[in-house]
Short mmCIF file of C-alpha atoms and ligand atoms in Angstrom, two decimals:
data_model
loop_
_atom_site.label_atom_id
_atom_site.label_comp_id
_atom_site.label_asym_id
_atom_site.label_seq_id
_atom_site.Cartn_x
_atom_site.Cartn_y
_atom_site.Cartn_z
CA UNK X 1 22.62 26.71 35.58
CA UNK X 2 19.25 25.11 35.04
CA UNK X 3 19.28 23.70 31.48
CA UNK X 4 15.60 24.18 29.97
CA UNK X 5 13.81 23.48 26.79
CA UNK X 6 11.76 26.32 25.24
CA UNK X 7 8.43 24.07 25.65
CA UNK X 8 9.28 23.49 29.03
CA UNK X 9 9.19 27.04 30.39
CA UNK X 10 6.02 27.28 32.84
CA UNK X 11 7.63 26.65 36.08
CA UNK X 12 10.39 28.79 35.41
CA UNK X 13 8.77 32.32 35.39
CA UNK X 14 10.60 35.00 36.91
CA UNK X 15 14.12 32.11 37.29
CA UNK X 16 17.21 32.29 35.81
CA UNK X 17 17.57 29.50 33.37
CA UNK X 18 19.80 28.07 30.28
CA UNK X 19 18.14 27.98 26.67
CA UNK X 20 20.95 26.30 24.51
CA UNK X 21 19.65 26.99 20.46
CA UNK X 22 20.68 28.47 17.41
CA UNK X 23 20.10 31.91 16.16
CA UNK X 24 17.32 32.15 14.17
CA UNK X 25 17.04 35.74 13.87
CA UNK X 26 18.09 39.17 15.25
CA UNK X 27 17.81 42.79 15.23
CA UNK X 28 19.82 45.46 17.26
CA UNK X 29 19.00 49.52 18.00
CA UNK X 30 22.14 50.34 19.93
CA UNK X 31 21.54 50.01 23.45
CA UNK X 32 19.00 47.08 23.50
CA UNK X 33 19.67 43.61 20.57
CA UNK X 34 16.20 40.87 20.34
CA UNK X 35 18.27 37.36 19.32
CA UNK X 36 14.98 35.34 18.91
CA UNK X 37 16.50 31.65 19.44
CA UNK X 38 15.16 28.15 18.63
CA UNK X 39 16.13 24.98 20.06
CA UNK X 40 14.33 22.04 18.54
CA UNK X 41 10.99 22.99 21.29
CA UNK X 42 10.25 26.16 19.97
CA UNK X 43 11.56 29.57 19.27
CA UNK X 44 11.45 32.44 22.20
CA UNK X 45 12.92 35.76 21.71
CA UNK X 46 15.96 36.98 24.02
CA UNK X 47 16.42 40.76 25.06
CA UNK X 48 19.61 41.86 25.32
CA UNK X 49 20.00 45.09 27.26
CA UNK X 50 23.70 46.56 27.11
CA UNK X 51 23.45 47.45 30.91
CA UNK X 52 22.26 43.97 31.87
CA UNK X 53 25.77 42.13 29.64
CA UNK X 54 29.56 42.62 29.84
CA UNK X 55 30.61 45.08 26.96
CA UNK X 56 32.00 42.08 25.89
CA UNK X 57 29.26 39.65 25.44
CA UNK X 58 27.06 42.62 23.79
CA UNK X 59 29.89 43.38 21.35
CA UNK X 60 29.97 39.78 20.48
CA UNK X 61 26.24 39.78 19.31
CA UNK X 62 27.36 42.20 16.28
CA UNK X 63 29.14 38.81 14.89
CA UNK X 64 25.86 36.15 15.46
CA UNK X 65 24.87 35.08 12.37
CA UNK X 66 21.87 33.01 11.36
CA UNK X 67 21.98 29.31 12.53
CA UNK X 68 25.15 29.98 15.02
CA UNK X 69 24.76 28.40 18.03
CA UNK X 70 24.60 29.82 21.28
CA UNK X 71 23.26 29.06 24.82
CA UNK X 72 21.43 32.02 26.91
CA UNK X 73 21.12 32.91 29.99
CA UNK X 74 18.33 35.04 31.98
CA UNK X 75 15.47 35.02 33.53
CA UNK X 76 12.04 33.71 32.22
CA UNK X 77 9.52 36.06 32.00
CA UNK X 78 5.85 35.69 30.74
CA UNK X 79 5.08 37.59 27.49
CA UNK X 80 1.73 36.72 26.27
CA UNK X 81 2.38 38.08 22.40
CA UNK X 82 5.23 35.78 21.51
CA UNK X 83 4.68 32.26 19.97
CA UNK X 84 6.29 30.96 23.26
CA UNK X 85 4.22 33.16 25.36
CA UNK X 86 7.85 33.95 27.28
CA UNK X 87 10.89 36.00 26.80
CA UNK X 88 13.92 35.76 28.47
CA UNK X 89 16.13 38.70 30.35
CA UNK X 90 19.50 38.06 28.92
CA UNK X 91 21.99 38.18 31.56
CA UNK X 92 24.40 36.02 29.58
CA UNK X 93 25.47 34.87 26.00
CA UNK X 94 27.82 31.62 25.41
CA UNK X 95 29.14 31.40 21.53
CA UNK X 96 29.51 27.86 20.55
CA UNK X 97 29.92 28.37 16.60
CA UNK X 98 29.73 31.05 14.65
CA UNK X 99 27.72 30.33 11.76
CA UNK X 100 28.88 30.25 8.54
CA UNK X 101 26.83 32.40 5.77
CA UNK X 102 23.46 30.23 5.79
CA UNK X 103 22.05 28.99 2.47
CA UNK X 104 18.71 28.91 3.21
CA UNK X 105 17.00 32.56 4.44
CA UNK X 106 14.18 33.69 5.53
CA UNK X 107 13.02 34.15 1.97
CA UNK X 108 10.85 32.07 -0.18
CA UNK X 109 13.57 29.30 -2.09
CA UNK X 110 12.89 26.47 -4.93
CA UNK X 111 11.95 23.33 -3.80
CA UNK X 112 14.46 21.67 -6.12
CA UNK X 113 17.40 23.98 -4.00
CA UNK X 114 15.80 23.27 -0.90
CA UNK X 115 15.77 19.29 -1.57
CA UNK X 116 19.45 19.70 -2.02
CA UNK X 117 20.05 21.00 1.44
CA UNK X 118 17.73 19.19 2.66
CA UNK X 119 19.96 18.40 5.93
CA UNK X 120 19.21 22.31 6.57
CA UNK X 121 16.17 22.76 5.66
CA UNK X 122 14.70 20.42 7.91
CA UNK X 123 15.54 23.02 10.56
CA UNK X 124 13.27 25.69 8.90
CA UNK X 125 9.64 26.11 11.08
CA UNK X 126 7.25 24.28 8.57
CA UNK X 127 9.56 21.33 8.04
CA UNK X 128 10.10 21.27 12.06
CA UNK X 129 6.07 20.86 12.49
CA UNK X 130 6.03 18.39 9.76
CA UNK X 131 8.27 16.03 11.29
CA UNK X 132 6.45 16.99 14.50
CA UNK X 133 3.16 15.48 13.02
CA UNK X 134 4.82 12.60 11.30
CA UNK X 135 6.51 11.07 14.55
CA UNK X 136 2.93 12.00 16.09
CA UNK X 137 1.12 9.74 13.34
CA UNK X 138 3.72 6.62 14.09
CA UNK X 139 3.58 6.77 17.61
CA UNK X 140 -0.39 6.91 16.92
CA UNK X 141 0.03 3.83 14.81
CA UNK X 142 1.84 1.84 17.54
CA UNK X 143 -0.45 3.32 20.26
CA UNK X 144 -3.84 1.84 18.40
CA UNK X 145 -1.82 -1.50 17.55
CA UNK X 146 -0.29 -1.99 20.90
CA UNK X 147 -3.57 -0.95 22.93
CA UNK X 148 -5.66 -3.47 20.59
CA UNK X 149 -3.28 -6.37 21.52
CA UNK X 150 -1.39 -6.83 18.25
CA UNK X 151 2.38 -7.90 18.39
CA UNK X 152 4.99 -6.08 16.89
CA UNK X 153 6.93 -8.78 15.23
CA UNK X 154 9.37 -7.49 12.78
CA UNK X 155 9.84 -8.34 9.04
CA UNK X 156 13.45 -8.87 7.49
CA UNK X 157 14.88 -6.39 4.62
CA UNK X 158 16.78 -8.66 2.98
CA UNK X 159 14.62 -11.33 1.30
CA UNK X 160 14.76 -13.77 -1.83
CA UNK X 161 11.81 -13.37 -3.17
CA UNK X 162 8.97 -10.82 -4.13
CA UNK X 163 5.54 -9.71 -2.69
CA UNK X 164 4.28 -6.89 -4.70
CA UNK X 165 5.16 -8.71 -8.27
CA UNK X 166 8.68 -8.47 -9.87
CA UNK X 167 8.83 -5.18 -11.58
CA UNK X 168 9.67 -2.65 -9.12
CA UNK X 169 12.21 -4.61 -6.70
CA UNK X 170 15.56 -3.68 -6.06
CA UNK X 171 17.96 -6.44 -6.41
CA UNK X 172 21.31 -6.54 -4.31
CA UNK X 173 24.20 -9.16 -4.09
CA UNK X 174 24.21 -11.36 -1.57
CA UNK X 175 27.19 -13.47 -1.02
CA UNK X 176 26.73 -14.17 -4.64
CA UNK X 177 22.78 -15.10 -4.39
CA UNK X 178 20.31 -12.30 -5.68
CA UNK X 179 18.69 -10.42 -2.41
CA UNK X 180 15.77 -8.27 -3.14
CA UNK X 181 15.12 -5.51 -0.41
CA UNK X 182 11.60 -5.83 0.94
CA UNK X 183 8.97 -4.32 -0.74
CA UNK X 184 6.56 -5.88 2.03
CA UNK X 185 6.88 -7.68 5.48
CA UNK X 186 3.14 -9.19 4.90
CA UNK X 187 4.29 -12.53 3.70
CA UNK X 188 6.18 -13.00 7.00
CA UNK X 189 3.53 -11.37 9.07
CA UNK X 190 1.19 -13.75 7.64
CA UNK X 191 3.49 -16.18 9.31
CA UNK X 192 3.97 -14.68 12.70
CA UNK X 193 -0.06 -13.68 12.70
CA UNK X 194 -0.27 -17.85 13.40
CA UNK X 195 1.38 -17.81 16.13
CA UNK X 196 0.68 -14.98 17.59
CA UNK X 197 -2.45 -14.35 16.39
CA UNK X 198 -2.95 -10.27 16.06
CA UNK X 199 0.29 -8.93 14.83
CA UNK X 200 2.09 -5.84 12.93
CA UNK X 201 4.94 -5.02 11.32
CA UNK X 202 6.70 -1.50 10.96
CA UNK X 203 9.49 -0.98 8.57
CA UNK X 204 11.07 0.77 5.37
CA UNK X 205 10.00 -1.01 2.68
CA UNK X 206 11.78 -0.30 -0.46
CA UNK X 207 10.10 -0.31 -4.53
CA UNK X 208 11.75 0.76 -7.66
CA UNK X 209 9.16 2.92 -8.95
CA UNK X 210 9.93 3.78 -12.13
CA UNK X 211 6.94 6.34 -12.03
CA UNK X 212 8.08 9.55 -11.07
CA UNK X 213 5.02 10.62 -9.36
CA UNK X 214 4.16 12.64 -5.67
CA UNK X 215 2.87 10.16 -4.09
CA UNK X 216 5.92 7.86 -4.58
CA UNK X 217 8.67 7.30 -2.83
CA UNK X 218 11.91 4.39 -3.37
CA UNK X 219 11.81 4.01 0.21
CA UNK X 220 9.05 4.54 2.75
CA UNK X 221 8.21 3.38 5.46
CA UNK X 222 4.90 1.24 5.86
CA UNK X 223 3.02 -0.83 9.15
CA UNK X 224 1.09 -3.62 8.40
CA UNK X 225 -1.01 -5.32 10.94
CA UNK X 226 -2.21 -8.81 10.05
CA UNK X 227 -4.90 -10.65 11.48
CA UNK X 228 -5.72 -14.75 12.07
CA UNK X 229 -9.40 -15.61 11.65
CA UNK X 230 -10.08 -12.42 10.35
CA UNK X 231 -12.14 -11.58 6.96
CA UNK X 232 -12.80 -8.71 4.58
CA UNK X 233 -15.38 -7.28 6.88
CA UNK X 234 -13.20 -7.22 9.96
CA UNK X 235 -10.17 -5.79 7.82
CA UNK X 236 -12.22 -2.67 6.61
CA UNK X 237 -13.13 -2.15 10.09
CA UNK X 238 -9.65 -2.52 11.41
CA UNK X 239 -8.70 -0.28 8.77
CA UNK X 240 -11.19 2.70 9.33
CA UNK X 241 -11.43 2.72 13.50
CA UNK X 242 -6.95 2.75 12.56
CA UNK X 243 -6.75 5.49 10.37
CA UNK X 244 -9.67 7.59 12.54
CA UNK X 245 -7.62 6.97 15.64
CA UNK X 246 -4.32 7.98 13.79
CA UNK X 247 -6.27 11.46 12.70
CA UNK X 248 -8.22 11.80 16.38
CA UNK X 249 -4.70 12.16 18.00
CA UNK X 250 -2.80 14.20 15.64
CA UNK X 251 -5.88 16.96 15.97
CA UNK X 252 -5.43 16.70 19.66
CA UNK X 253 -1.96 16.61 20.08
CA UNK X 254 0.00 18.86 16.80
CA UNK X 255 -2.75 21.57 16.76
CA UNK X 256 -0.15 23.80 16.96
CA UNK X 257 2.17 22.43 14.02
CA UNK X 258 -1.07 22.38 12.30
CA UNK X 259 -1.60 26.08 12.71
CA UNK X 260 1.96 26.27 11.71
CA UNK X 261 1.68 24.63 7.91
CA UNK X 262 -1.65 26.15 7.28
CA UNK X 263 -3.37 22.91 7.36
CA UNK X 264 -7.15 23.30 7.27
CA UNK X 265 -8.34 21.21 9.76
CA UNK X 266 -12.30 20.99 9.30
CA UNK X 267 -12.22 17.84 6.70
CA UNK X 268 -10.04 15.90 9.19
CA UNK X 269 -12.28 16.54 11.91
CA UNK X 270 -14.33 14.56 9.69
CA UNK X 271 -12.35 11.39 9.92
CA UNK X 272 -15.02 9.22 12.24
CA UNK X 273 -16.17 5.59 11.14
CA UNK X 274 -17.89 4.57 10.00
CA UNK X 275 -16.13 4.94 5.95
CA UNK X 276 -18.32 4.86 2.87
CA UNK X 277 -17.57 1.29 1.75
CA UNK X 278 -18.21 0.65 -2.55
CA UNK X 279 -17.33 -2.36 -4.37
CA UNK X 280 -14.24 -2.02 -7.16
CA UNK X 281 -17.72 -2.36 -10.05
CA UNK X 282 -19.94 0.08 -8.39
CA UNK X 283 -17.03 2.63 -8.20
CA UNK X 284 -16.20 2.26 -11.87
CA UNK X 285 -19.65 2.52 -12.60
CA UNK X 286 -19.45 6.02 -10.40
CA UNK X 287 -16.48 7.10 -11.96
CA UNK X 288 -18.18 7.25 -15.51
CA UNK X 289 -21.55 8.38 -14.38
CA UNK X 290 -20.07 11.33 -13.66
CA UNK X 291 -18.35 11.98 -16.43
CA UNK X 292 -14.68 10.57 -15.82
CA UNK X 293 -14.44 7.93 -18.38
CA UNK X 294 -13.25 4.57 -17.08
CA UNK X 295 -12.87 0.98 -17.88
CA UNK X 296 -13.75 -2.17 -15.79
CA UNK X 297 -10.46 -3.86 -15.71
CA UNK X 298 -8.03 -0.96 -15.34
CA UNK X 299 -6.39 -0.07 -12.57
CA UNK X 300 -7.02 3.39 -10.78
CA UNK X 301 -4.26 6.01 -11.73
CA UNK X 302 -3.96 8.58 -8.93
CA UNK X 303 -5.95 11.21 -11.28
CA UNK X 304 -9.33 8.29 -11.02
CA UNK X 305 -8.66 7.66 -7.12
CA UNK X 306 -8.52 11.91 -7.19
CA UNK X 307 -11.97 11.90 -8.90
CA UNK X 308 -13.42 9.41 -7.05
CA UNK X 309 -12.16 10.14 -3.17
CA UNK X 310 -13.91 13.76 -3.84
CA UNK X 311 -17.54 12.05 -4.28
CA UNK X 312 -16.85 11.13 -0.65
CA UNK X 313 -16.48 13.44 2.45
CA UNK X 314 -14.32 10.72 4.62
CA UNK X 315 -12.32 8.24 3.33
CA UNK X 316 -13.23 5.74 0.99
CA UNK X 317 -12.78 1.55 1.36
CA UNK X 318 -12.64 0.19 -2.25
CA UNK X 319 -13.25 -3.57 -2.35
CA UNK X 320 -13.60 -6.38 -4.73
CA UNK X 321 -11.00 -4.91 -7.35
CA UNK X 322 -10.45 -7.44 -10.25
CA UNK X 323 -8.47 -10.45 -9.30
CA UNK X 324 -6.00 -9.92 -12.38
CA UNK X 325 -5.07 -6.44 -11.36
CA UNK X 326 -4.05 -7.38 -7.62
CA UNK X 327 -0.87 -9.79 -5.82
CA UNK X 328 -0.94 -13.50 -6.41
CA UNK X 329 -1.67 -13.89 -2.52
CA UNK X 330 -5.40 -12.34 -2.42
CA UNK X 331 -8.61 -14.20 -2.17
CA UNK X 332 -10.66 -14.45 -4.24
CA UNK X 333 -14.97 -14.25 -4.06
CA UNK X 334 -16.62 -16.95 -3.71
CA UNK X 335 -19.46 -15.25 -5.55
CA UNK X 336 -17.55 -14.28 -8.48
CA UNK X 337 -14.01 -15.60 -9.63
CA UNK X 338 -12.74 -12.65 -11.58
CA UNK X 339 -12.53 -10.59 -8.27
CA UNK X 340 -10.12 -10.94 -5.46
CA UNK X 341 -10.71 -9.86 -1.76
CA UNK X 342 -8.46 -6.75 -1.77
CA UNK X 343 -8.94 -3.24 -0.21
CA UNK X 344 -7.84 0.33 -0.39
CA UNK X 345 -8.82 2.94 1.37
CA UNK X 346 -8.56 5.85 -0.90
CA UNK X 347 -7.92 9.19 1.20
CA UNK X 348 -9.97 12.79 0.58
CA UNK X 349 -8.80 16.00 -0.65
CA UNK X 350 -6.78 14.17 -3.90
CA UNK X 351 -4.49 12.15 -1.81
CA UNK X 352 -5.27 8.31 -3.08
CA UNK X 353 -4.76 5.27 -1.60
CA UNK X 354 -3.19 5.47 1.89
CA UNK X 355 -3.85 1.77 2.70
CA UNK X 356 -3.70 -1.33 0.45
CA UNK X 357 -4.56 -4.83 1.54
CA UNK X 358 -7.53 -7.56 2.14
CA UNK X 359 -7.86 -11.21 2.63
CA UNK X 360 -5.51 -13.67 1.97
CA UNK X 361 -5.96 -17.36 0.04
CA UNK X 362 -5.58 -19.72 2.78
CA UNK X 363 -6.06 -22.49 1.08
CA UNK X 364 -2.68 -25.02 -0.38
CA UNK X 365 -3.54 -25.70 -3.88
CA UNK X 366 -5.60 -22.49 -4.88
CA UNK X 367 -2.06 -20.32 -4.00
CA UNK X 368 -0.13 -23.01 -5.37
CA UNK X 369 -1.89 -22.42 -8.98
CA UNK X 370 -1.67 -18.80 -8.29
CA UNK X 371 2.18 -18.81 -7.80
CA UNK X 372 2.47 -20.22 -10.94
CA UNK X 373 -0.08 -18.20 -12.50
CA UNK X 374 2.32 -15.15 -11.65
CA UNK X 375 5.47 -17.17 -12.72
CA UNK X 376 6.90 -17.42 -9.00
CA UNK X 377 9.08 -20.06 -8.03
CA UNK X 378 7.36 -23.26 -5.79
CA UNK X 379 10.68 -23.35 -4.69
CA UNK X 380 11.03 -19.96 -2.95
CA UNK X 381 8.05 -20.08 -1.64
CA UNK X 382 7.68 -23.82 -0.41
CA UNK X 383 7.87 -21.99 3.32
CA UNK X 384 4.92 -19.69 2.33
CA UNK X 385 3.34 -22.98 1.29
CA UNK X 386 3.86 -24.40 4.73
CA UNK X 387 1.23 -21.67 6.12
CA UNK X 388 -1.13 -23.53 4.11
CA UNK X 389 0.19 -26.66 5.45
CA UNK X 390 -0.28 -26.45 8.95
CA UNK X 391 -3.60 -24.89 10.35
CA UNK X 392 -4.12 -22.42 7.58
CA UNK X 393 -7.27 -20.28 8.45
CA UNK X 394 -9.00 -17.44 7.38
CA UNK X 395 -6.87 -14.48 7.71
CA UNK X 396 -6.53 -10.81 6.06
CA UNK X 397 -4.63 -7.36 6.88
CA UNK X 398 -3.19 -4.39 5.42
CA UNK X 399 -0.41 -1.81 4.76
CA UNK X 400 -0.78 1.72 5.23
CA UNK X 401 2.32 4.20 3.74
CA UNK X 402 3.35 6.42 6.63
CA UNK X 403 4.21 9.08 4.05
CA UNK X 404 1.20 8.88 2.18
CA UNK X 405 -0.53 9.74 5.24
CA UNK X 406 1.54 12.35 6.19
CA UNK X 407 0.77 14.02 3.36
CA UNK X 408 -2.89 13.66 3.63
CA UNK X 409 -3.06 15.14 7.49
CA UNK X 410 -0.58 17.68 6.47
CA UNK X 411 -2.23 18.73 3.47
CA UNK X 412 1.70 18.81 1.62
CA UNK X 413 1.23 18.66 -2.20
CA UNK X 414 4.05 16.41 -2.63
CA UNK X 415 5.49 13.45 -0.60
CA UNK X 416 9.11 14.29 -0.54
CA UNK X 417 8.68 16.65 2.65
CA UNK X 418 6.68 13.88 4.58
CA UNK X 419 10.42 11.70 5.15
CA UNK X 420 13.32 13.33 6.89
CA UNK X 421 15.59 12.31 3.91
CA UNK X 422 13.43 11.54 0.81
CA UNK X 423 14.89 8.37 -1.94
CA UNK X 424 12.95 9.17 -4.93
CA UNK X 425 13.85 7.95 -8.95
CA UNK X 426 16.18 10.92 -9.03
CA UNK X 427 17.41 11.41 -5.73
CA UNK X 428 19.97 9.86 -3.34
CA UNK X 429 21.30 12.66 -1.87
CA UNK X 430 21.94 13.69 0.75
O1 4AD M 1 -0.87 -1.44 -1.76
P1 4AD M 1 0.49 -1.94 -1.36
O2 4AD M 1 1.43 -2.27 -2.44
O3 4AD M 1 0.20 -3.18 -0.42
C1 4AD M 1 1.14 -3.99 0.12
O4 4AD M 1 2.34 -3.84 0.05
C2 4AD M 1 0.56 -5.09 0.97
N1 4AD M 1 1.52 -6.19 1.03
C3 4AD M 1 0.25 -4.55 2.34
C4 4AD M 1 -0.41 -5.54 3.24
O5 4AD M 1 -1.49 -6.00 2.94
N2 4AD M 1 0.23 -5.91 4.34
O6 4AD M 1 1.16 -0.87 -0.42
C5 4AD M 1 0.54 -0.49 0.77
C6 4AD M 1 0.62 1.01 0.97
C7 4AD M 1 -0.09 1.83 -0.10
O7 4AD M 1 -1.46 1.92 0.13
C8 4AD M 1 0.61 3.17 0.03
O8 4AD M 1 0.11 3.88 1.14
C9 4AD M 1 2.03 2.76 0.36
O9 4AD M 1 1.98 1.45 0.89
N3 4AD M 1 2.88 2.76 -0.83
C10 4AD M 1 3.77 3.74 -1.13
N4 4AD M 1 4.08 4.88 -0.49
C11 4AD M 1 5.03 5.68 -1.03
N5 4AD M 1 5.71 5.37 -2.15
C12 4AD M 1 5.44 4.23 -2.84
N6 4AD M 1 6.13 3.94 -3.92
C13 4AD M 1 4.43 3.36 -2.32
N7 4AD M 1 3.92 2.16 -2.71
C14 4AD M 1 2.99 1.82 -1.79
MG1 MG M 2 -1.86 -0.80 -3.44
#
């Protein structure tokens, strides 16, 4: 029997073919049951007609409970109403499991239940699309990276030393050294970028937030493209045409999915470079001109990058944040000490920062002084150092947090459903 996936129907109108699924619901008037199945594709509804089955196989649908998994067999027909715009003439039902009373229903559940059985509810329709649009949003990242000529060089986990400062890392034994688990690959990338000169990596990256927040995660996953010979300029506009491409193909590919979680799509549509660009100072200044108090110096809480993405219909680039406030590694302006080269691009609709990053210090005794400046050890770093050794140039990239912008295109309040299996201050399991 020809094995076919629910997505994959066209060709097989008016055939006989195999659906293998799960039950997702069912109903049953005597002579005639509707078992509407999913399999992963999509969900299409079986009719079972007690003439067209052994009394066997229709007795047997009296025991299918939600989830149990089943293959059937019939023939394809169209059906323009349904969601798959088929149904299938059930000629044929094969039990595989009986499924055990199912925890999750059809109802409306708490999210703190749901998170527990999470390994089920990631079968449910909304969480389905989700993931749908997440794997949609990496492959997107790859596709711009890999059509633009970067490299995918990849970053270790295990590392001995920090990027993102030395209060969030999580420290593991190693052989009897201290390992921290990467909260970065951009120190290596920087690396790599020389001699390959357009590079990225893609990996979990791991922080020990001890701010319980939902837009943070203990593990996400983050790419990073870094760039030799590039500045400030050419990192914002990496950034933007990026994050528009990422947003162009999830409208044209997941429209579905986003029909699906409700998403409304006509701010996204809006995502087209080029990106209001405002210095760290003029956004502060913003910030308190319209009423939301704020001090030079600080640095944005995700209620001020709130306030300030909605003056803004696209996202925003923030530059020039005060040098104090950012990683030992970042440039700093020639035009004014106190402020390093960094950027974030601060997403719309209350979302934040999706992307950190900006220019690095190329040069050997400026990063020296600012290693010690953030009391990090010469010693660990004396490879780092090298970089700035042997052909050090101008050279800048950035990090955007898959989940944060999964949560943006989806339009999910909270980051925990943007990851199959979310780590978060509280939560290991499953
Ligand atoms: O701004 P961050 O800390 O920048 C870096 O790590 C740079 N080394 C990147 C680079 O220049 N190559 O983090 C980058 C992005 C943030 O903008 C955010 O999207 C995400 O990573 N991020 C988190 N996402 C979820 N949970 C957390 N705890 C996150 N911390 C950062
Ligand atoms: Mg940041």
């Amino acid at each position: 029997m020809n094995k076919v996936y629910i997505d994959k129907l066209s060709g097989h109108v008016n055939k006989e073919v195999q659906i293998n699924g799960w039950l997702y619901n069912s109903r049953s008037s005597g002579k005639i049951a509707f078992l509407m199945v999913r399999d992963g594709s999509g969900i299409i509804q079986g009719v079972v007609s007690k003439s067209d089955v052994s009394e066997e196989v229709f007795t047997s649908i009296g025991d299918l409970t939600q989830e149990s998994s089943l293959s059937i067999i019939g023939k394809i027909v169209e059906d323009s109403r349904s969601e798959s715009g088929y149904e299938m003439h059930v000629s044929d039902i094969i039990i595989h499991q009986i499924a055990d009373e199912y925890p999750i229903s059809l109802k409306e559940h708490g999210t703190s239940f749901l998170m527990d059985n999470r390994h089920l509810w990631v079968r449910s329709k909304k969480q389905n699309a989700i993931l749908r649009i997440r794997h949609t949003i990496i492959k997107a990242c790859r596709d711009f990276l890999d059509n633009n000529d970067f490299i995918l060089v990849d970053t270790p986990i295990f590392t001995p030393t920090s990027c993102e400062g030395t209060s969030n890392l999580f420290e593991t034994d190693y052989f009897g050294r201290v390992a921290y688990l990467a909260q970065s690959g951009q120190l290596y990338s920087e690396a790599t970028a020389v001699s390959l000169g357009r590079v990225y990596c893609f990996g979990p990256t791991f922080r020990a937030e001890k701010s319980k927040t939902r837009r943070h995660l203990t593990e996400f996953w983050m790419v990073e493209p870094e760039v030799a010979y590039a500045d400030l300029n050419d990192n914002m506009e990496l950034a933007e045409r990026f994050v528009a491409y990422i947003v162009e193909r999830v409208l044209e590919i997941r429209k579905e999915e986003l029909k699906i979680i409700d998403r409304d799509t006509s701010k996204l549509e809006n995502v087209v470079p080029p990106f209001p660009r405002i210095s760290y100072t003029d956004a502060v200044e913003k910030l308190n001109s319209s009423g939301h108090k704020f001090e030079w110096g600080d640095d944005f809480g995700g209620e001020d990058e709130t306030v300030l993405a909605e003056l803004f219909d696209k996202p925003v680039l923030v530059h020039r944040y005060p040098a104090a406030i950012k990683a030992f590694y970042m440039k700093r302006d020639e035009n004014d000490e106190k402020l390093a080269l960094g950027v974030d691009m601060l997403a719309p609709e209350g979302y934040g920062e999706i992307i950190g990053g900006g220019q690095r210090e190329d040069d050997y005794d400026t990063i020296l002084k600012r290693l010690k400046e953030h009391k990090l050890s010469e010693k660990d770093f004396k490879w780092y150092l090298d970089l700035r050794r042997y052909g050090s140039v101008p050279h800048s990239g950035f990090g955007m947090g898959i989940e944060r912008a999964v949560a943006w295109i989806c339009g999910l309040k909270h980051i925990r459903e943007t990851i199959p299996f979310p780590r978060t201050t509280h939560r290991l399991e499953p």
